[in-house]
Short mmCIF file of C-alpha atoms in Angstrom, two decimals:
data_model
loop_
_atom_site.label_atom_id
_atom_site.label_comp_id
_atom_site.label_asym_id
_atom_site.label_seq_id
_atom_site.Cartn_x
_atom_site.Cartn_y
_atom_site.Cartn_z
CA MET I 1 -69.47 56.46 -23.19
CA ILE I 2 -66.60 58.76 -24.33
CA GLU I 3 -68.00 61.57 -26.35
CA ARG I 4 -66.38 62.58 -29.75
CA GLU I 5 -64.16 65.40 -28.13
CA LYS I 6 -62.72 63.13 -25.50
CA ARG I 7 -61.81 60.55 -28.26
CA LEU I 8 -60.30 63.18 -30.38
CA LEU I 9 -58.08 64.30 -27.37
CA LEU I 10 -57.25 60.63 -26.70
CA GLY I 11 -56.28 60.31 -30.40
CA MET I 12 -54.08 63.06 -30.15
CA LEU I 13 -52.19 61.85 -27.00
CA ALA I 14 -51.74 58.39 -28.75
CA ALA I 15 -50.20 60.32 -31.81
CA LEU I 16 -47.96 62.25 -29.36
CA GLY I 17 -46.81 58.84 -28.10
CA VAL I 18 -46.05 57.54 -31.70
CA LEU I 19 -44.03 60.84 -32.34
CA LEU I 20 -42.04 60.56 -29.07
CA ARG I 21 -40.97 57.25 -30.49
CA VAL I 22 -39.03 58.62 -33.29
CA THR I 23 -37.52 61.57 -31.32
CA ASP I 24 -34.09 62.14 -30.69
CA LEU I 25 -32.95 58.63 -32.09
CA GLY I 26 -29.34 59.84 -32.69
CA VAL I 27 -28.72 61.32 -29.49
CA PRO I 28 -27.34 58.71 -27.18
CA ASP I 29 -24.33 56.62 -27.79
CA PHE I 30 -24.88 53.12 -29.18
CA ALA I 31 -24.79 50.96 -26.14
CA THR I 32 -22.97 47.64 -25.84
CA ASP I 33 -25.98 45.79 -26.02
CA GLU I 34 -27.55 47.68 -29.00
CA ALA I 35 -24.21 47.09 -30.98
CA GLN I 36 -24.30 43.46 -30.00
CA ALA I 37 -27.76 43.19 -31.46
CA ALA I 38 -27.25 45.18 -34.64
CA LEU I 39 -23.84 43.37 -35.29
CA ALA I 40 -25.88 40.09 -34.70
CA SER I 41 -23.22 38.80 -32.43
CA SER I 42 -24.53 37.41 -29.15
CA ALA I 43 -23.96 33.93 -28.21
CA ALA I 44 -26.78 33.91 -25.61
CA TRP I 45 -29.64 35.13 -27.74
CA THR I 46 -31.64 33.39 -30.29
CA PRO I 47 -31.21 34.69 -33.91
CA LEU I 48 -34.44 36.42 -34.99
CA GLY I 49 -34.33 39.79 -33.32
CA MET I 50 -30.69 40.40 -34.10
CA GLY I 51 -30.99 39.02 -37.66
CA ILE I 52 -33.86 41.64 -38.20
CA LEU I 53 -31.69 44.53 -36.80
CA LYS I 54 -28.54 43.20 -38.94
CA ASN I 55 -30.43 42.96 -42.12
CA VAL I 56 -32.29 46.28 -42.01
CA THR I 57 -28.82 48.13 -41.34
CA MET I 58 -27.30 46.08 -44.27
CA LEU I 59 -30.26 47.37 -46.37
CA PHE I 60 -30.69 50.84 -45.39
CA GLY I 61 -27.32 51.89 -44.02
CA GLN I 62 -25.15 51.08 -40.94
CA GLU I 63 -26.37 53.79 -38.93
CA ILE I 64 -27.58 54.08 -35.33
CA ILE I 65 -30.90 55.83 -36.56
CA VAL I 66 -31.52 52.86 -38.87
CA ALA I 67 -30.97 50.34 -36.14
CA ARG I 68 -33.04 52.23 -33.72
CA SER I 69 -35.85 52.82 -36.26
CA VAL I 70 -36.57 49.14 -36.10
CA SER I 71 -37.23 49.29 -32.55
CA ALA I 72 -39.52 52.54 -33.18
CA LEU I 73 -41.70 50.76 -35.76
CA PHE I 74 -41.95 47.76 -33.36
CA GLY I 75 -42.98 49.96 -30.49
CA ILE I 76 -45.37 51.81 -32.56
CA ALA I 77 -46.88 48.41 -33.73
CA CYS I 78 -47.29 47.40 -30.18
CA LEU I 79 -49.93 49.93 -29.61
CA PRO I 80 -52.93 48.77 -31.84
CA LEU I 81 -52.05 45.38 -30.30
CA ILE I 82 -52.76 46.80 -26.82
CA TYR I 83 -55.97 48.13 -28.24
CA LEU I 84 -57.02 44.78 -29.52
CA LEU I 85 -55.89 42.88 -26.50
CA THR I 86 -57.64 45.18 -24.15
CA ARG I 87 -60.89 44.97 -26.34
CA GLU I 88 -60.73 41.24 -26.47
CA MET I 89 -60.58 40.96 -22.61
CA THR I 90 -62.88 43.73 -21.66
CA LYS I 91 -65.39 44.17 -24.68
CA LYS I 92 -65.25 47.80 -23.93
CA THR I 93 -63.95 50.39 -26.52
CA ASP I 94 -63.26 53.22 -23.85
CA ILE I 95 -61.02 50.95 -21.71
CA ALA I 96 -59.20 50.01 -24.93
CA LEU I 97 -58.66 53.37 -26.07
CA LEU I 98 -57.50 54.66 -22.97
CA ALA I 99 -55.13 51.56 -22.41
CA THR I 100 -53.59 52.47 -25.81
CA VAL I 101 -53.24 55.99 -24.86
CA ILE I 102 -51.43 55.14 -21.54
CA ALA I 103 -49.40 52.63 -23.32
CA ALA I 104 -48.39 55.49 -25.94
CA LEU I 105 -47.23 57.64 -23.30
CA PHE I 106 -45.55 54.82 -21.26
CA PRO I 107 -42.05 56.24 -20.40
CA THR I 108 -39.99 52.97 -20.48
CA HIS I 109 -41.81 51.71 -23.70
CA ILE I 110 -41.09 55.14 -25.19
CA LEU I 111 -37.54 55.05 -24.12
CA PHE I 112 -36.75 51.67 -25.50
CA SER I 113 -38.57 52.37 -28.66
CA ARG I 114 -35.87 54.83 -29.34
CA LEU I 115 -32.97 52.30 -28.68
CA ALA I 116 -31.99 49.20 -30.45
CA TYR I 117 -32.39 46.76 -27.63
CA LEU I 118 -34.48 43.85 -28.30
CA SER I 119 -36.74 44.40 -25.50
CA ILE I 120 -39.31 46.16 -27.73
CA GLN I 121 -39.55 43.07 -30.23
CA GLU I 122 -39.98 40.92 -27.28
CA CYS I 123 -43.04 43.15 -26.16
CA PHE I 124 -44.37 42.92 -29.72
CA TRP I 125 -44.34 39.19 -29.96
CA TRP I 126 -45.56 38.36 -26.46
CA LEU I 127 -48.65 40.70 -27.21
CA VAL I 128 -49.29 38.69 -30.44
CA VAL I 129 -48.89 35.44 -28.56
CA LEU I 130 -51.32 36.39 -25.93
CA TYR I 131 -53.87 37.94 -28.31
CA ALA I 132 -53.63 34.85 -30.61
CA PHE I 133 -53.89 32.63 -27.53
CA LEU I 134 -56.98 34.23 -26.18
CA LYS I 135 -58.76 34.34 -29.73
CA ALA I 136 -57.82 30.66 -30.45
CA LYS I 137 -59.15 29.52 -27.10
CA LYS I 138 -62.46 31.23 -27.67
CA GLU I 139 -62.99 30.73 -31.34
CA LYS I 140 -61.16 27.46 -32.21
CA GLU I 141 -60.42 28.53 -35.60
CA MET I 142 -57.58 27.51 -37.88
CA PHE I 143 -56.48 31.17 -38.51
CA TRP I 144 -55.76 31.77 -34.80
CA TYR I 145 -54.16 28.50 -34.27
CA LEU I 146 -51.58 29.31 -37.06
CA LEU I 147 -51.10 32.81 -35.81
CA LEU I 148 -50.51 31.43 -32.26
CA PHE I 149 -47.87 28.80 -33.74
CA ALA I 150 -46.13 31.51 -35.84
CA ALA I 151 -46.10 34.31 -33.06
CA THR I 152 -44.70 31.68 -30.61
CA VAL I 153 -41.92 30.69 -32.99
CA ALA I 154 -41.04 34.22 -33.64
CA SER I 155 -41.23 35.16 -30.07
CA THR I 156 -38.85 32.39 -28.81
CA MET I 157 -36.46 32.90 -31.58
CA THR I 158 -36.35 36.74 -30.82
CA LYS I 159 -34.67 36.43 -27.37
CA THR I 160 -33.91 33.48 -25.29
CA GLN I 161 -36.06 34.40 -22.48
CA ASP I 162 -39.04 34.84 -24.43
CA ILE I 163 -39.91 31.21 -23.79
CA LEU I 164 -41.21 32.21 -20.52
CA LEU I 165 -44.55 33.12 -21.65
CA PRO I 166 -45.43 29.96 -23.69
CA ALA I 167 -44.02 28.01 -20.64
CA PHE I 168 -46.44 29.94 -18.26
CA LEU I 169 -49.34 29.52 -20.88
CA VAL I 170 -48.72 25.80 -20.93
CA ILE I 171 -48.61 25.62 -17.17
CA GLY I 172 -51.76 27.57 -16.92
CA ARG I 173 -53.47 25.18 -19.16
CA ILE I 174 -52.31 22.36 -17.16
CA ILE I 175 -53.72 23.85 -14.19
CA GLU I 176 -57.09 24.75 -15.92
CA LEU I 177 -57.46 21.41 -17.48
CA ARG I 178 -55.50 18.93 -15.49
CA MET I 179 -55.47 15.47 -17.46
CA LYS I 180 -57.41 16.79 -20.16
CA VAL I 181 -54.48 19.00 -21.11
CA LEU I 182 -53.17 16.03 -23.15
CA ARG I 183 -55.95 16.63 -25.53
CA ASP I 184 -55.75 20.26 -25.60
CA THR I 185 -54.66 21.69 -29.09
CA LEU I 186 -53.65 24.95 -27.61
CA SER I 187 -50.87 23.60 -25.44
CA TRP I 188 -49.74 21.27 -28.13
CA ILE I 189 -49.38 24.20 -30.50
CA LEU I 190 -47.21 26.13 -27.84
CA ILE I 191 -45.04 23.12 -27.11
CA ILE I 192 -44.57 22.25 -30.78
CA ALA I 193 -43.79 25.91 -31.62
CA CYS I 194 -40.97 25.67 -29.06
CA ILE I 195 -39.26 22.97 -30.99
CA PRO I 196 -37.04 25.18 -32.87
CA PHE I 197 -35.89 27.10 -29.67
CA GLY I 198 -35.26 23.62 -28.04
CA PHE I 199 -32.95 22.57 -30.78
CA PHE I 200 -31.33 26.04 -31.12
CA PHE I 201 -30.52 25.89 -27.27
CA LEU I 202 -29.07 22.44 -27.59
CA THR I 203 -26.70 23.11 -30.30
CA HIS I 204 -25.57 26.51 -29.31
CA PRO I 205 -23.48 26.10 -26.05
CA GLY I 206 -23.10 29.87 -25.62
CA ILE I 207 -26.70 30.09 -24.05
CA SER I 208 -25.76 27.42 -21.48
CA ALA I 209 -22.46 29.17 -21.14
CA THR I 210 -24.08 32.49 -20.32
CA LEU I 211 -26.63 30.91 -18.06
CA PHE I 212 -23.84 29.09 -16.12
CA LEU I 213 -21.59 32.24 -16.23
CA TYR I 214 -24.21 34.49 -14.69
CA GLY I 215 -26.47 31.92 -12.65
CA GLY I 216 -26.20 32.53 -9.05
CA ASN I 217 -25.44 36.08 -9.00
CA MET I 218 -26.99 38.12 -11.70
CA TYR I 219 -29.39 35.53 -12.82
CA GLY I 220 -31.47 33.75 -10.41
CA VAL I 221 -33.07 34.38 -7.01
CA SER I 222 -30.03 35.05 -4.87
CA GLY I 223 -30.36 38.10 -2.47
CA PRO I 224 -34.19 38.39 -2.94
CA PHE I 225 -34.56 41.42 -0.92
CA ALA I 226 -31.60 43.29 -2.63
CA ARG I 227 -33.32 42.39 -5.89
CA ILE I 228 -36.53 43.66 -4.96
CA ILE I 229 -35.01 47.04 -3.80
CA ASP I 230 -32.97 47.22 -6.92
CA LEU I 231 -36.09 46.63 -9.05
CA ALA I 232 -38.18 49.21 -7.19
CA THR I 233 -35.20 51.81 -7.59
CA VAL I 234 -34.97 51.39 -11.25
CA TRP I 235 -38.78 51.28 -11.77
CA TRP I 236 -39.19 54.51 -9.76
CA LYS I 237 -36.34 56.26 -11.56
CA LEU I 238 -37.97 55.34 -14.99
CA LEU I 239 -41.53 55.71 -14.39
CA GLY I 240 -42.18 57.96 -11.50
CA ILE I 241 -46.08 58.42 -11.01
CA TYR I 242 -46.70 55.40 -13.61
CA LEU I 243 -45.39 53.24 -10.89
CA ILE I 244 -47.92 54.68 -8.52
CA ALA I 245 -50.61 54.13 -11.04
CA MET I 246 -49.57 50.44 -11.60
CA ALA I 247 -49.83 49.84 -7.84
CA ALA I 248 -53.13 51.49 -7.67
CA SER I 249 -54.34 49.45 -10.55
CA LEU I 250 -53.58 46.11 -9.06
CA PRO I 251 -57.21 45.41 -7.69
CA ALA I 252 -58.49 45.79 -11.36
CA LEU I 253 -56.52 42.77 -12.19
CA ARG I 254 -59.34 40.38 -10.73
CA THR I 255 -61.35 41.21 -13.80
CA PHE I 256 -58.90 39.86 -16.20
CA PRO I 257 -58.38 36.35 -17.42
CA TRP I 258 -55.20 34.39 -16.07
CA PRO I 259 -53.28 34.44 -19.33
CA PHE I 260 -52.99 38.14 -18.90
CA HIS I 261 -51.74 37.52 -15.33
CA ALA I 262 -49.25 35.19 -16.82
CA LEU I 263 -47.95 38.12 -19.25
CA LEU I 264 -47.80 40.43 -16.15
CA LEU I 265 -45.71 37.96 -14.27
CA VAL I 266 -43.61 37.24 -16.92
CA ALA I 267 -42.91 40.97 -17.33
CA VAL I 268 -42.01 41.39 -13.85
CA LEU I 269 -39.95 38.34 -13.50
CA THR I 270 -37.71 38.80 -16.25
CA GLY I 271 -36.41 41.88 -14.40
CA TYR I 272 -36.34 40.05 -10.98
CA LEU I 273 -34.65 36.95 -12.15
CA LEU I 274 -32.23 38.09 -14.98
CA GLY I 275 -30.84 41.48 -13.42
CA PRO I 276 -32.94 43.95 -11.58
CA GLY I 277 -30.36 46.68 -12.64
CA HIS I 278 -31.05 46.26 -16.40
CA GLU I 279 -33.39 49.20 -17.35
CA TYR I 280 -34.59 47.55 -20.43
CA TYR I 281 -36.62 44.95 -18.66
CA ALA I 282 -38.75 47.87 -17.51
CA THR I 283 -40.11 48.09 -21.14
CA HIS I 284 -42.37 45.12 -20.47
CA LEU I 285 -44.24 47.02 -17.59
CA VAL I 286 -46.24 48.67 -20.56
CA PHE I 287 -48.57 45.69 -20.14
CA PHE I 288 -49.68 47.39 -17.04
CA SER I 289 -51.38 50.21 -19.00
CA ILE I 290 -54.37 47.80 -19.48
CA PRO I 291 -55.28 47.64 -15.63
CA ILE I 292 -54.39 51.24 -15.22
CA ALA I 293 -57.00 52.12 -17.68
CA THR I 294 -59.55 49.90 -16.11
CA ALA I 295 -58.90 51.44 -12.65
CA LEU I 296 -58.95 54.89 -14.18
CA LEU I 297 -62.28 54.48 -15.76
CA ARG I 298 -63.86 53.17 -12.54
CA SER I 299 -62.80 56.39 -10.67
CA ASP I 300 -64.11 59.86 -10.81
CA ALA I 301 -63.87 61.85 -14.01
CA SER I 302 -61.81 64.55 -12.34
CA LEU I 303 -59.10 62.09 -10.87
CA ARG I 304 -58.95 60.55 -14.32
CA ILE I 305 -58.26 64.01 -15.95
CA ALA I 306 -55.80 64.75 -13.18
CA ALA I 307 -54.06 61.43 -13.43
CA MET I 308 -53.88 61.79 -17.31
CA GLY I 309 -52.43 65.24 -17.21
CA LEU I 310 -49.64 64.29 -14.65
CA CYS I 311 -48.67 61.25 -16.85
CA THR I 312 -48.55 63.24 -20.01
CA ALA I 313 -46.66 65.95 -18.17
CA TYR I 314 -44.19 63.44 -16.59
CA THR I 315 -43.54 61.72 -20.11
CA LEU I 316 -42.94 65.24 -21.73
CA LEU I 317 -40.64 66.08 -18.70
CA THR I 318 -38.38 62.99 -19.03
CA LEU I 319 -38.64 62.13 -22.52
CA GLY I 320 -40.01 65.10 -24.60
CA PRO I 321 -37.73 66.26 -27.69
CA THR I 322 -34.67 67.55 -26.17
CA SER I 323 -34.87 70.70 -28.48
CA LEU I 324 -37.94 71.81 -26.70
CA PHE I 325 -38.17 70.04 -23.31
CA LEU I 326 -34.58 69.56 -22.14
CA ASN I 327 -34.58 70.01 -18.32
CA PRO I 328 -32.97 68.57 -15.14
CA TRP I 329 -35.63 65.81 -15.15
CA THR I 330 -34.87 64.58 -18.75
CA ASN I 331 -33.82 61.28 -19.05
CA HIS I 332 -29.89 60.84 -18.39
CA LEU I 333 -29.37 59.45 -22.11
CA TYR I 334 -30.63 62.58 -23.56
CA GLN I 335 -29.15 65.20 -21.31
CA LYS I 336 -26.34 65.59 -23.99
CA THR I 337 -25.08 64.05 -27.07
CA GLY I 338 -23.06 60.86 -26.42
CA PHE I 339 -19.32 60.90 -26.32
CA TRP I 340 -18.80 58.51 -29.08
CA ASN I 341 -21.20 60.11 -31.45
CA GLN I 342 -19.24 63.37 -31.21
CA ASN I 343 -15.80 61.90 -31.11
CA ALA I 344 -15.80 58.46 -33.00
CA ALA I 345 -14.52 60.13 -36.23
CA ALA I 346 -11.60 62.11 -34.50
CA ILE I 347 -10.51 58.79 -32.76
CA ASN I 348 -10.76 56.90 -36.24
CA ASP I 349 -8.58 59.65 -37.84
CA LEU I 350 -6.03 59.09 -35.21
CA LEU I 351 -6.14 55.47 -35.81
CA LYS I 352 -6.43 55.64 -39.64
CA GLU I 353 -2.99 53.85 -40.23
CA GLU I 354 -3.76 51.07 -37.82
CA GLU I 355 -5.05 47.45 -38.54
CA ALA I 356 -6.04 46.97 -34.96
CA VAL I 357 -6.19 48.51 -31.40
CA THR I 358 -6.26 46.92 -28.01
CA VAL I 359 -8.94 47.80 -25.43
CA LEU I 360 -7.88 47.50 -21.71
CA GLY I 361 -10.88 47.72 -19.16
CA ASP I 362 -14.47 47.27 -20.24
CA ALA I 363 -14.44 46.47 -23.81
CA GLY I 364 -18.26 46.73 -24.99
CA HIS I 365 -19.41 45.74 -28.15
CA HIS I 366 -19.90 49.43 -29.09
CA PHE I 367 -16.03 49.61 -29.75
CA ARG I 368 -16.53 47.37 -32.66
CA TRP I 369 -19.29 49.69 -33.87
CA TYR I 370 -17.63 53.00 -33.61
CA LEU I 371 -13.88 52.07 -34.31
CA ALA I 372 -12.53 51.18 -37.93
CA PRO I 373 -9.76 49.15 -36.73
CA ARG I 374 -10.01 45.57 -35.54
CA VAL I 375 -10.59 45.71 -31.80
CA LEU I 376 -8.75 43.27 -29.44
CA VAL I 377 -10.12 42.56 -26.08
CA GLY I 378 -7.14 43.16 -23.75
CA ARG I 379 -8.56 41.90 -20.45
CA ASP I 380 -6.62 38.50 -20.69
CA MET I 381 -4.01 39.54 -22.94
CA ILE I 382 -0.34 39.64 -21.62
CA ALA I 383 2.11 42.38 -22.71
CA PRO I 384 3.82 43.07 -24.84
CA TYR I 385 0.81 43.91 -26.97
CA GLN I 386 0.29 43.22 -30.43
CA THR I 387 -1.15 46.71 -31.38
CA GLN I 388 0.76 50.19 -31.14
CA TYR I 389 -2.39 51.66 -29.76
CA LEU I 390 -4.00 51.00 -26.54
CA ILE I 391 -7.46 52.39 -25.38
CA LEU I 392 -7.90 52.38 -21.45
CA THR I 393 -11.39 52.63 -20.18
CA ILE I 394 -10.55 52.58 -16.54
CA LEU I 395 -7.83 54.35 -14.59
CA ALA I 396 -6.91 50.85 -13.02
CA GLU I 397 -5.28 49.78 -16.24
CA ALA I 398 -2.90 52.68 -16.61
CA PRO I 399 -0.03 50.55 -15.47
CA LYS I 400 -0.23 48.41 -18.31
CA ALA I 401 0.35 51.33 -20.68
CA LYS I 402 3.27 52.27 -18.87
CA GLY I 403 6.03 54.15 -21.28
CA GLY I 404 3.38 54.98 -23.66
CA THR I 405 2.38 58.61 -24.72
CA VAL I 406 -1.38 59.57 -24.16
CA ILE I 407 -2.60 60.92 -27.59
CA LEU I 408 -6.24 61.47 -26.23
CA SER I 409 -7.75 61.60 -22.72
CA SER I 410 -11.33 62.23 -21.54
CA GLU I 411 -13.65 61.07 -18.92
CA GLU I 412 -14.66 58.08 -21.21
CA LEU I 413 -11.19 56.81 -22.22
CA ALA I 414 -7.60 57.47 -22.79
CA LEU I 415 -5.85 56.68 -26.15
CA VAL I 416 -2.09 55.69 -25.49
CA LYS I 417 0.62 55.19 -28.27
CA LEU I 418 3.24 52.47 -27.24
CA GLU I 419 6.71 53.14 -27.98
CA VAL I 420 8.03 51.08 -30.92
CA GLN I 421 10.19 48.30 -29.76
CA ASP I 422 13.77 48.34 -31.22
CA GLU I 423 14.29 45.12 -33.07
CA MET D 1 -72.60 55.66 -30.73
CA PRO D 2 -73.00 52.22 -29.07
CA GLU D 3 -70.65 51.71 -26.29
CA ASP D 4 -68.93 48.81 -27.83
CA THR D 5 -68.30 50.35 -31.14
CA PRO D 6 -64.87 49.70 -32.39
CA VAL D 7 -62.71 52.56 -32.97
CA ILE D 8 -60.72 50.87 -35.65
CA PRO D 9 -63.59 49.47 -37.75
CA LEU D 10 -61.64 48.16 -40.72
CA LEU D 11 -59.41 46.06 -38.44
CA HIS D 12 -62.24 44.83 -36.47
CA TYR D 13 -64.15 43.94 -39.50
CA SER D 14 -61.37 42.08 -41.28
CA LEU D 15 -60.73 39.94 -38.13
CA THR D 16 -64.57 39.19 -37.54
CA ARG D 17 -64.95 38.32 -41.12
CA LYS D 18 -62.39 35.48 -40.76
CA SER D 19 -64.63 34.01 -38.09
CA ALA D 20 -67.50 33.99 -40.57
CA ILE D 21 -65.61 32.60 -43.67
CA LEU D 22 -63.69 29.74 -41.97
CA PRO D 23 -65.37 26.54 -41.09
CA PRO D 24 -65.01 25.39 -37.31
CA VAL D 25 -62.03 23.08 -36.85
CA THR D 26 -62.93 19.32 -36.30
CA MET D 27 -60.82 16.75 -34.48
CA THR D 28 -59.55 15.43 -37.63
CA MET D 29 -58.42 18.83 -38.78
CA LYS D 30 -56.73 19.40 -35.40
CA LYS D 31 -54.64 16.15 -35.69
CA ARG D 32 -53.52 17.14 -39.35
CA LEU D 33 -52.75 20.55 -38.08
CA LEU D 34 -50.63 19.17 -35.23
CA ALA D 35 -48.99 16.89 -37.57
CA PHE D 36 -48.21 19.67 -39.94
CA LEU D 37 -46.85 21.82 -37.16
CA ILE D 38 -44.50 19.27 -36.03
CA ALA D 39 -43.01 18.88 -39.56
CA PHE D 40 -42.87 22.56 -40.04
CA SER D 41 -41.06 23.03 -36.50
CA LEU D 42 -38.65 20.20 -37.67
CA LEU D 43 -37.79 22.06 -40.89
CA LEU D 44 -37.38 25.30 -38.97
CA SER D 45 -34.99 23.39 -36.79
CA THR D 46 -32.79 22.26 -39.71
CA PRO D 47 -30.07 24.97 -39.16
CA SER D 48 -29.63 23.87 -35.72
CA LEU D 49 -29.98 20.21 -36.43
CA LEU D 50 -27.09 20.50 -38.81
CA ARG D 51 -24.87 21.64 -35.99
CA VAL D 52 -25.39 18.60 -33.94
CA PRO D 53 -22.21 16.73 -34.99
CA ARG D 54 -20.47 19.77 -33.52
CA VAL D 55 -21.96 19.14 -30.09
CA LEU D 56 -21.58 15.61 -29.96
CA PRO D 57 -17.87 15.53 -28.75
CA PHE D 58 -18.96 17.26 -25.68
CA PHE D 59 -20.48 13.99 -24.35
CA ASP D 60 -16.90 13.11 -23.78
CA ALA D 61 -15.87 14.40 -20.32
CA GLU D 62 -12.24 15.15 -21.19
CA VAL D 63 -13.73 17.51 -23.91
CA ARG D 64 -15.85 19.33 -21.61
CA ALA D 65 -13.13 19.66 -19.12
CA ALA D 66 -10.75 21.19 -21.76
CA ALA D 67 -13.55 23.54 -22.96
CA PRO D 68 -12.79 26.36 -20.47
CA MET D 69 -9.14 26.12 -21.18
CA MET D 70 -9.87 26.67 -25.05
CA LEU D 71 -11.80 29.69 -24.48
CA ASN D 72 -9.10 31.21 -22.23
CA SER D 73 -6.68 30.69 -24.96
CA LEU D 74 -8.98 32.70 -27.37
CA ARG D 75 -9.33 35.51 -24.84
CA GLU D 76 -5.61 35.54 -24.39
CA ARG D 77 -5.36 36.39 -28.08
CA GLY D 78 -7.77 39.27 -27.55
CA MET D 79 -10.56 37.39 -29.44
CA TRP D 80 -14.28 38.42 -29.02
CA LEU D 81 -15.86 35.04 -28.31
CA VAL D 82 -18.99 36.06 -29.88
CA ASN D 83 -17.22 36.20 -33.12
CA THR D 84 -15.99 32.52 -32.80
CA ASP D 85 -17.93 29.33 -33.66
CA LEU D 86 -16.84 26.07 -33.02
CA LYS D 87 -16.23 24.00 -36.16
CA ASP D 88 -14.72 20.80 -34.91
CA VAL D 89 -12.94 19.03 -31.96
CA ILE D 90 -10.00 16.76 -32.66
CA LYS D 91 -8.95 14.33 -29.97
CA ASP D 92 -5.85 12.47 -30.45
CA ALA D 93 -2.96 10.83 -28.45
CA GLU D 94 -1.22 14.30 -27.87
CA GLY D 95 -4.49 15.93 -26.58
CA ILE D 96 -7.46 17.70 -27.85
CA CYS D 97 -7.61 20.56 -30.21
CA PHE D 98 -10.64 22.81 -31.02
CA LEU D 99 -11.17 24.40 -34.19
CA TRP D 100 -12.76 27.75 -34.50
CA ASP D 101 -14.39 29.81 -37.28
CA HIS D 102 -13.59 33.15 -36.45
CA ARG D 103 -15.28 36.11 -38.31
CA TYR D 104 -14.56 39.67 -36.70
CA THR D 105 -17.75 41.69 -37.24
CA ALA D 106 -17.57 45.59 -37.54
CA VAL D 107 -19.48 48.21 -39.25
CA GLU D 108 -17.04 50.02 -41.44
CA ARG D 109 -15.11 46.95 -42.94
CA SER D 110 -15.22 43.23 -43.35
CA PHE D 111 -12.79 41.16 -42.17
CA ALA D 112 -11.74 37.85 -43.79
CA PRO D 113 -12.81 34.78 -41.76
CA GLU D 114 -10.05 32.63 -40.44
CA ILE D 115 -9.75 29.15 -38.81
CA LEU D 116 -8.09 29.43 -35.25
CA THR D 117 -6.78 26.37 -33.52
CA THR D 118 -6.56 25.99 -29.68
CA CYS D 119 -5.01 22.78 -28.10
CA THR D 120 -4.70 21.40 -24.77
CA TYR D 121 -1.03 20.89 -25.46
CA ASP D 122 -0.03 24.62 -26.65
#
């Protein structure tokens, strides 16, 4: 049993985790995926996650901080869910508390609670789905059945890969019940809840096109060894000692029910299958806070205190408020204010008379967020260009701007004004 | 304090009270529940179902074969494909045309929607 003082300390650490999720929201530039979500313009995602971001920014202001606040709220909301889920599985308050604190301090969950990626919304809905699944399985009550349905619909309509958890849960029930699964209410609820997703998939060719475009290279299982190395490298870079804690907690997984194993499998597989280099998939590893807490509570008190101290220190070093904790180990996104956040106004001032500008090189969606003129994607365009100004994002594109005048040049881009053609 | 005392008593109370208020679900109730959920899922699928006519032309092999060229035509104009939505496919003696609804999305300004046409005989 944990004494009152220890619970107070754990409560303070949880509060620290909550505060860290609303810190430095405006420091990094809006990334291409963040802009894509906030502008609700992805052909490969289901609409709910993007829709929430877009509507919130329309209501409260089209600012980066507003968009990222959505993730912060979802990230904070994940914490009581971790508590409830752990308590449901272990029936022990002390494990639930400790798991919540570890989740509160989990670096990748903090990081992506500060950014407008959809991975945090994904985490939230997966936690609701699993909690509702376990409650419905045990108590067989209408409320839990309806919550399971609603959460599964919301999850699958947040991001396309969210279908993986319901699919794994159905497969798990088939293994558990065999032919009796045909009369299993839980399985049918999960399947029926995926109907809207199914129709969306069939009537939006962009999803299939994206799978086709990236299948076999970024998506899939090609180069399995290289994928594992990439995954381990990204995880180590972002999680450090938390990765060691995850590995040490694996024996504790024996005590958990198979649906939780399904959740962990989905958390790991999304990164492995869909792009090991994508840091945002590491958000899902926060679910390992539950077995980590279980393993820690089985160990000596001195080891437990040392581990929590090291974890807290690691989190503060890498993701502490930059005004207090800026150091060489601070996450690269927070080492300095982003280029676009500092220079977008000046670039827009140079382009204020222009209706459109052409981007040559990597034209991410953040260009549409930051630039006032309409942005044309110059990759497949052929000169002469329709616009007077070109933005070059890589040096290799320089020959296409031959004869132009460089107006602005930096590490990120060059702004070139083309000569006006005589008629 | 007993070991399993919940830390968030109000949340724990509200969730366990539901167990006490609601009666257990019978087989008849389960069947009705599933029927209701199927109907509700179809209702939620309505926006997607309304798009089915746009997808039907892709059962034609020629239309499918023309699709990559149509997308390339948009790219050559500098369009963001995520800002385009297929409205219709017209197939006639001359060739195949795709009609696109293009709405450029940005933060500062709203741009008027426009219809773009790309054809195999362009």
